[in-house]
XYZ file of C-alpha atoms in Angstrom:
451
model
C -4.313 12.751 -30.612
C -2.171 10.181 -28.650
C -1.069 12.997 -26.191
C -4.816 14.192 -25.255
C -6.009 10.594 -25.376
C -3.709 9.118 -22.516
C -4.673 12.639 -20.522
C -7.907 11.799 -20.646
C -7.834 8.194 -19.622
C -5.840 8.863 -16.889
C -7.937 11.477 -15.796
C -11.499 9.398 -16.530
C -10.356 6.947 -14.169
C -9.324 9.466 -11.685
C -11.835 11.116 -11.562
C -14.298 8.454 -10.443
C -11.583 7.384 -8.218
C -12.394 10.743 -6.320
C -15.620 10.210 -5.282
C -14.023 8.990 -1.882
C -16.281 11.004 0.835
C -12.925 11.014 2.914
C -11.195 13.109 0.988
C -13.656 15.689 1.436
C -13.576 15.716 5.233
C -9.800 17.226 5.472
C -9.355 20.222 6.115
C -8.976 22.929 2.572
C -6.509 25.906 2.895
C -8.055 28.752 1.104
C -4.040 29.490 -0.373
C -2.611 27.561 -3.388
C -0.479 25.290 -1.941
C 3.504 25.293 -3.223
C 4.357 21.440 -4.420
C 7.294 20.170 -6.019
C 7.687 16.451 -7.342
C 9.662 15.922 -3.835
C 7.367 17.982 -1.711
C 4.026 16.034 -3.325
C 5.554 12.907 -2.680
C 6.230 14.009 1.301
C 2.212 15.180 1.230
C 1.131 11.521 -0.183
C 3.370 9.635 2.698
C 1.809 11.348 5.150
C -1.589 10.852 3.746
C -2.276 8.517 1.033
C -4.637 5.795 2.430
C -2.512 2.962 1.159
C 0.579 3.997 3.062
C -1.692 4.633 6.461
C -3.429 0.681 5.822
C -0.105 -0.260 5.765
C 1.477 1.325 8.869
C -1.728 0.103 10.502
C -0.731 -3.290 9.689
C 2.230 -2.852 10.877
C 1.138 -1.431 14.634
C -1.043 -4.180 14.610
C 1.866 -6.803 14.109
C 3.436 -4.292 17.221
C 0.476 -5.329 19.256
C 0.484 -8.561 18.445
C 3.856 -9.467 19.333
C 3.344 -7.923 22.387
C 0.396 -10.735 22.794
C 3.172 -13.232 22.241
C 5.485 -11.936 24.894
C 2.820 -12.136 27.309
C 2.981 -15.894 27.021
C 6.014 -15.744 28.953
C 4.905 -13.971 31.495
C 3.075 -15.930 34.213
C -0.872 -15.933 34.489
C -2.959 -14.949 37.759
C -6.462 -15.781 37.473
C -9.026 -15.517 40.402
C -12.201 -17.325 40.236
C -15.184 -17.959 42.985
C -18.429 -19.720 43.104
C -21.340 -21.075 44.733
C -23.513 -24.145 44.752
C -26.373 -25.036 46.377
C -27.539 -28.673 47.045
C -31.193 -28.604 47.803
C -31.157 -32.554 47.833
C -27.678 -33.645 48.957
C -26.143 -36.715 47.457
C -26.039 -40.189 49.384
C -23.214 -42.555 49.965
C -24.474 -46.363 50.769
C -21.399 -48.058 53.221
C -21.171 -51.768 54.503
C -21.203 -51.355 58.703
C -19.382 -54.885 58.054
C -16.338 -53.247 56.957
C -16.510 -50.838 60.215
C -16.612 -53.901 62.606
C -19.890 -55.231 62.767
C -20.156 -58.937 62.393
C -23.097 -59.095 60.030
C -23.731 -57.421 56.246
C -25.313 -54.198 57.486
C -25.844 -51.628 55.297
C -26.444 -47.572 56.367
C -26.841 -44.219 53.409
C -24.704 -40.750 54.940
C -24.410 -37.728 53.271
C -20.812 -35.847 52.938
C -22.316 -32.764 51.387
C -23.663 -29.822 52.638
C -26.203 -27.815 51.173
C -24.460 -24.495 50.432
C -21.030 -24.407 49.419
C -18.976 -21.482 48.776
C -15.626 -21.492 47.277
C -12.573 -18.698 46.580
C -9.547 -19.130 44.749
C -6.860 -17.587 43.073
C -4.624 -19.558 40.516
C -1.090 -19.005 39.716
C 0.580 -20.409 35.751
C 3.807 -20.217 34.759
C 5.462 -21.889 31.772
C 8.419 -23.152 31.911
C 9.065 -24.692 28.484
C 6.459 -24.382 25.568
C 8.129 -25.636 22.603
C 5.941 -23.539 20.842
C 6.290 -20.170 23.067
C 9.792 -20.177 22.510
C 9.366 -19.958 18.594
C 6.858 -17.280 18.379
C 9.488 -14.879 20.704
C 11.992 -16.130 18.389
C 9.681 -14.842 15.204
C 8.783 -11.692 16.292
C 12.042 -9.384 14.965
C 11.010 -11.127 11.422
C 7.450 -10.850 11.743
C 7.964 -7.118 12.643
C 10.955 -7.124 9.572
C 7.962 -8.120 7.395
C 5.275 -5.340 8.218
C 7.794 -2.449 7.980
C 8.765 -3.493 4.709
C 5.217 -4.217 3.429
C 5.468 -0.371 4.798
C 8.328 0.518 2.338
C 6.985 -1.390 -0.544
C 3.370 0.862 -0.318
C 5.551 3.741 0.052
C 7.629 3.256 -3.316
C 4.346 2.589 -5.325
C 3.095 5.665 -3.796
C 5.785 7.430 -5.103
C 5.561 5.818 -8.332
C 2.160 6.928 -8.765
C 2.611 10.372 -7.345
C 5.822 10.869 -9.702
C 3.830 10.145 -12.700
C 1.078 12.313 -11.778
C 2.809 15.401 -11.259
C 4.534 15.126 -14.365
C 1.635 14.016 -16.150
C 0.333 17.266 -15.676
C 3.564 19.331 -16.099
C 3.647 18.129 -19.925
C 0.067 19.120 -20.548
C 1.001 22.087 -18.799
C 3.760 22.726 -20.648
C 1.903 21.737 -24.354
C -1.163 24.453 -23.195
C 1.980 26.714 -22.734
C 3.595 26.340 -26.396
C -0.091 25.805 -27.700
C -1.130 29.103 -26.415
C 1.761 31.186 -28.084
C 0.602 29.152 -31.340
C -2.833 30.175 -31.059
C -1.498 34.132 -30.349
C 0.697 34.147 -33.655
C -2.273 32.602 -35.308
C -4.542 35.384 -33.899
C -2.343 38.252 -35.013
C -2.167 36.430 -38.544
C -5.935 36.412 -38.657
C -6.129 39.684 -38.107
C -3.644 41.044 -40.639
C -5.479 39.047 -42.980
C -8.786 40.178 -42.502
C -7.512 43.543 -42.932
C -5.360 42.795 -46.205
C -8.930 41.249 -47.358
C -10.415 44.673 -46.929
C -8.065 45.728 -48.768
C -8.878 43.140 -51.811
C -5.493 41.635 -52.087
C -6.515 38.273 -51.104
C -9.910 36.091 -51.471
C -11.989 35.447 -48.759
C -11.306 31.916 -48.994
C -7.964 32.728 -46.929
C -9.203 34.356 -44.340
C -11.756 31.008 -43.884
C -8.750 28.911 -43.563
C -7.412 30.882 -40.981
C -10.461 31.353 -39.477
C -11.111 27.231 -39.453
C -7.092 26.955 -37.906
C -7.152 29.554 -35.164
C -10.958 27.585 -33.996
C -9.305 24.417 -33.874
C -6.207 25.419 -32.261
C -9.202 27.400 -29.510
C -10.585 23.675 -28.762
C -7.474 22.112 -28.674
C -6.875 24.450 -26.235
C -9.801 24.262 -24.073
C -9.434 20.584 -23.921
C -5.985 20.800 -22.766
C -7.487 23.254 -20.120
C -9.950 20.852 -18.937
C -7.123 17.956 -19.131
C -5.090 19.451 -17.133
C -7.733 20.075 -14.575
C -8.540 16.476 -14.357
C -5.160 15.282 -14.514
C -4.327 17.722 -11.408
C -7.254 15.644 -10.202
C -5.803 12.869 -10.282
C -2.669 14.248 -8.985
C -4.398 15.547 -5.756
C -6.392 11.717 -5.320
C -2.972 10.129 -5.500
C -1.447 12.275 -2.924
C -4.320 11.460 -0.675
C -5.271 15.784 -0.415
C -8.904 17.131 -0.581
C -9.717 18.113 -4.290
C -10.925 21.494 -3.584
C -7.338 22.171 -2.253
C -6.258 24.673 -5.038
C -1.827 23.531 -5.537
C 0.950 24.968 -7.946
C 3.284 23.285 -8.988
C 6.889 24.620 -8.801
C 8.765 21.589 -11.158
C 9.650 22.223 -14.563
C 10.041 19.193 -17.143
C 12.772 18.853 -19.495
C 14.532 16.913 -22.078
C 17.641 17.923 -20.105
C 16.017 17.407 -16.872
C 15.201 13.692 -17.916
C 18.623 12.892 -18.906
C 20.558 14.167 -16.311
C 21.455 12.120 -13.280
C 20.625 8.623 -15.030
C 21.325 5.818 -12.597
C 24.346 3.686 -12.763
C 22.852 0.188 -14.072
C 26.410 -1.748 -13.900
C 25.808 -1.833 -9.893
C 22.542 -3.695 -8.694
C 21.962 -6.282 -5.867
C 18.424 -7.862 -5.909
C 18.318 -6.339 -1.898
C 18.012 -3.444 -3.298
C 14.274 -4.752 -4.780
C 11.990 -4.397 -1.767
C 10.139 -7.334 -3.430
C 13.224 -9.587 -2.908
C 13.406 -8.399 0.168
C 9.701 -9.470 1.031
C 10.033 -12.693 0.098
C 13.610 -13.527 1.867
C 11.849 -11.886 5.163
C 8.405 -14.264 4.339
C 10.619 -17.323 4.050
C 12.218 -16.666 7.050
C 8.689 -16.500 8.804
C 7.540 -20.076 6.875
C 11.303 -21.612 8.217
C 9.879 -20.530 12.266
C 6.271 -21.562 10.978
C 8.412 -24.836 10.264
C 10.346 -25.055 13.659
C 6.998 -24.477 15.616
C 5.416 -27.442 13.970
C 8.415 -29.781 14.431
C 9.370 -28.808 17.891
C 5.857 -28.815 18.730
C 6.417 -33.072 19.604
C 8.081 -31.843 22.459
C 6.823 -32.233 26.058
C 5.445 -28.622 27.961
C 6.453 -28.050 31.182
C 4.146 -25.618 33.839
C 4.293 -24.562 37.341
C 0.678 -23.689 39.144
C 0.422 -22.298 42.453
C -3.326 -22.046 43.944
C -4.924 -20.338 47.234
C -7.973 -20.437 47.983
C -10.297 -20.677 50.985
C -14.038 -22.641 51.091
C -16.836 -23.144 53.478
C -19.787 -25.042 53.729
C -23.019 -25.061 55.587
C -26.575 -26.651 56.024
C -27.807 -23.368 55.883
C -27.163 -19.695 53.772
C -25.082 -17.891 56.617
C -22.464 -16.422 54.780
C -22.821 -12.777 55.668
C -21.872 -14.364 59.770
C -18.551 -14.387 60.718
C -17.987 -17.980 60.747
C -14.743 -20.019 59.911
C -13.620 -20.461 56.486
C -11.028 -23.001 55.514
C -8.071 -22.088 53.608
C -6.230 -24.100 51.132
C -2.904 -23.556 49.510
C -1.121 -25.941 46.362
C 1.712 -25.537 44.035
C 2.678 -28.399 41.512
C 3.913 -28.685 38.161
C 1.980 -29.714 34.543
C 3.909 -31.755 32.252
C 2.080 -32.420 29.126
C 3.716 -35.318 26.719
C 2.072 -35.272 23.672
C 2.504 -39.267 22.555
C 0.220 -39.425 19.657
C -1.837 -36.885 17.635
C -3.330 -38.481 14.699
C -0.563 -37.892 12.626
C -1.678 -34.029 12.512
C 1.553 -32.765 13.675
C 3.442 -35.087 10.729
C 1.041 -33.219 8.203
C 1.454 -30.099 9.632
C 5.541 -30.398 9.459
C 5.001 -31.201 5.798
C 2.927 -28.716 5.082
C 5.249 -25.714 6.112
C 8.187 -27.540 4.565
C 6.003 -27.351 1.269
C 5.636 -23.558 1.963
C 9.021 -22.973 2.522
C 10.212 -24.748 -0.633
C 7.305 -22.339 -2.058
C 9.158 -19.687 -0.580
C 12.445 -20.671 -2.205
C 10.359 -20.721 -5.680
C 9.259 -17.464 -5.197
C 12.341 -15.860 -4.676
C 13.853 -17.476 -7.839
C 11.113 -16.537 -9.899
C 10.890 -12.808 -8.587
C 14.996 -12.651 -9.735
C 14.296 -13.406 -12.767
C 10.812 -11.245 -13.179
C 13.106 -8.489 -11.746
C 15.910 -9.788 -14.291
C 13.475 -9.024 -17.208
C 12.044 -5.558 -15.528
C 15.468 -3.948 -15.287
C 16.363 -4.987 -18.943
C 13.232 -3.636 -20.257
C 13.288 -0.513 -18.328
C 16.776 -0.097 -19.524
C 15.623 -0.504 -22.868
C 12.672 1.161 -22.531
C 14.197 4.539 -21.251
C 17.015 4.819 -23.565
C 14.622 4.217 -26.686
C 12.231 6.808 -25.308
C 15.117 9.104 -24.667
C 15.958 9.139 -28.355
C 12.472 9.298 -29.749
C 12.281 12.569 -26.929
C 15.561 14.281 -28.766
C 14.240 13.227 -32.393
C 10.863 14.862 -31.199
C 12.246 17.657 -30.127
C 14.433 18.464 -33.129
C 11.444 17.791 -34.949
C 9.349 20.724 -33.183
C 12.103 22.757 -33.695
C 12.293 22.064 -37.211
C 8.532 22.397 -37.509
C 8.244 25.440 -36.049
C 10.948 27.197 -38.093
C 8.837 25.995 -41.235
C 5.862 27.584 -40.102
C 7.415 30.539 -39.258
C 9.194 30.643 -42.763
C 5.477 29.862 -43.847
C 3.910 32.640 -42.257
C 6.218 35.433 -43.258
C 5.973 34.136 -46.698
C 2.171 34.343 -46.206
C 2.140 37.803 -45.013
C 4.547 38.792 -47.654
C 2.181 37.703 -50.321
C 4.741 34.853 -52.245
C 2.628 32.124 -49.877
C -0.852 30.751 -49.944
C -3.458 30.157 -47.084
C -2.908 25.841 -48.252
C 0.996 26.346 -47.175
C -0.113 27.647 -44.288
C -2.540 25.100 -42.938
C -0.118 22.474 -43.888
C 2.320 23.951 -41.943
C -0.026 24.651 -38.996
C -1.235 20.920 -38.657
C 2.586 19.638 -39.297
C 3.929 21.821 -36.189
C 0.713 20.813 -34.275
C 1.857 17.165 -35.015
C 5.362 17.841 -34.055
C 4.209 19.608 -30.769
C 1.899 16.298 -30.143
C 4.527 14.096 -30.709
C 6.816 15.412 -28.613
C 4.647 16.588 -25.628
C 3.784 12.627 -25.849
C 7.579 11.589 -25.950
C 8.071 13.925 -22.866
C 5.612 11.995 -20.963
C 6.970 8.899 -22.321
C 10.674 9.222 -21.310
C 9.459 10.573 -17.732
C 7.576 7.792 -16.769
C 10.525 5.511 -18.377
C 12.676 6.696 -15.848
C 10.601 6.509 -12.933
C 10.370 2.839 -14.055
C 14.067 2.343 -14.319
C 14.474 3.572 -10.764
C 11.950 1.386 -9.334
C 13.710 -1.411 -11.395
C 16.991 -0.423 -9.514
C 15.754 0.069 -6.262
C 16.803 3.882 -6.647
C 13.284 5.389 -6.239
């Protein structure tokens, strides 16, 4: 059946999906936990791993454009050493140019042969072309990560919607399935006792007997189903599959119609997708400035102290003199000519921003074609769910017609399991069209924005 075929793809997959050792490390409460759709959703925020990568990401890009505001800020580094000259280096002078009268020519030594230095250095920038843009980008950079942030969070909720509701129809088909398999019971039974009787063959209480054991595996796959599909449910929301849950929601053909979305209102901010790309073109444009402005001179201020000493001999730990420096300048850095890197770097961002602009046309009209479809797509599965419906019903007043007709002896066992399999149809059918029109809408709200 198309019904118990989906379940148990969905649940296949999800099931291997669970294997996650992390998962098993929360902590289990003993007591069923209470969920509705709203409250499962809440749970899978707070804990689904996709939603916690991406606020990661996002206190990351926090930490990050802290880095970039430190720039600003001046530098203080302090830095020391020590070298030793066991040979010291010679300097050959003329004596001629020191007033004697004759080419004479003398070797001295202006080093000593331990040298100790101290200093601590002072940087301030005063105009970094580049700086300047990257404390200009951070607000967008920051924009970016918090909606990468919203954009997990709706496909969370996408998944966690479909989920829960997946298992609420199978629920719901064990349910009806269930009071099947009780009429059919009490059926079987009257029969076997009007066959004691001899007023029918044994050949009808077979038939029943081959009905009411189908209808008992239908029903223990739908059992199993469900437990796999609550599975999934629990892998989705990021909880611990041991963690026994009940769910409170009910599903509905009313339910599903009610409170439909207006589709005559929409503004593409209201896709987070749009929005994504608007906020990453923003980021190329400043990727853009950086690499253009970055012809510009740089301007620094240093300051440096410092103090030094040197001696023909390793007396440091004496109180001797030290001498004591101080200097404070400025750093002015012109660049004149790079290779051309900076012309090819300009072109490149331009490229991605023009990239940029392509991507937002083409996700207006991919979100163009999403909200027509889903339009579509909802209202045709909302019919096929009322023609499904009306079809149970009328299936199940057949059967029922069927089976007093049986017990009142004008009806044969053949009627019977004709009308059995044509209500189990029916109940298939629908159950699948219930599932179908669900996860429609949750589609058409993500079109809109709305979920």
């Amino acid at each position: 059946m198309l019904f118990f075929n989906r379940v148990t793809c969905i649940g296949l997959i999800a099931w291997l999906l669970t294997a996650y050792s992390a998962l098993a490390q929360q902590v289990v409460n003993p007591e069923p936990i209470r969920l509705s759709a709203r409250d499962a959703v809440d749970y899978a925020l707070a804990n689904q791993s996709a939603v916690k990568t991406a606020k990661l990401d996002e206190l990351i890009q926090l930490a990050k454009n802290k880095e970039v505001s430190g720039l600003a800020l001046p530098s203080i580094t302090g830095s020391g050493s020590y070298q030793y000259n066991p040979i010291t280096q010679k300097q050959q002078f003329n004596m001629k140019n020191f007033g004697l009268p004759v080419d004479s020519y003398t070797v001295a030594s202006f080093q000593l042969a331990h040298n100790l230095l101290g200093e601590v250095r002072l940087t301030q920038t005063l105009f970094d072309p580049s700086v300047l843009v990257a404390l200009q980008a951070r607000t967008t950079l920051e924009e970016l990560v918090k909606k990468n942030v919203t954009k997990s969070e709706i496909d969370v909720k996408a998944s966690v919607y479909k989920a829960y509701y997946n298992v609420l129809s199978a629920r719901k088909a064990l349910n009806i399935l269930n009071g099947t398999l009780s009429t059919l019971k009490s059926l079987l039974n009257e029969t076997r006792e009007i066959y004691k009787n001899g007023l029918v063959e044994k050949l009808d209480v077979d038939r029943l007997m081959v009905q009411y054991t189908n209808l008992e595996t239908e029903q223990t796959k739908l059992n199993n189903l469900i437990e796999i599909g609550t599975a999934a449910l629990k892998y989705q929301m990021g909880m611990p599959l041991k963690q026994p849950i009940t769910l409170t929601d009910t599903l509905s053909t009313e339910q599903i119609v009610a409170d439909v979305i207006n589709t005559d209102q929409f503004d593409y901010h209201q896709r987070i997708e749009y929005q994504l790309l608007e906020t990453q073109k923003k980021a190329n444009e400043y990727d853009l400035k950086r690499y253009k402005l970055k012809g510009l001179p740089s301007l620094q201020l240093f300051a440096a102290t410092g103090a030094l000493r040197g001696s023909d001999r390793f007396d440091y730990f004496e109180n001797k003199m030290w001498y004591g420096y101080l200097n404070t300048g400025l750093n002015l850095s012109i660049p004149l000519f790079t290779g051309l890197q900076r012309r090819r770097q300009v072109d490149q961002a331009a490229l991605a921003v023009e990239k940029s602009e392509v991507a937002i046309e083409n996700v207006k009209l991919a979100i163009d074609l999403e909200r027509e479809q889903s339009s579509s797509t909802f209202k045709n599965n909302v019919l096929t769910l009322q023609a499904q419906e009306k079809n149970m019903a009328l299936a199940e007043d057949v059967y029922r017609t069927t089976r007093i007709k049986y017990r009142e002896g004008v009806g044969s066992s053949l009627e019977m399991s004709t009308a059995e399999s044509d209500l189990l149809t029916a109940q298939n059918n629908y159950f699948t069209a219930l599932y179908n029109a669900i996860v429609a809408k949750i589609d058409l709200m993500k079109a809109y924005g709305k979920l």
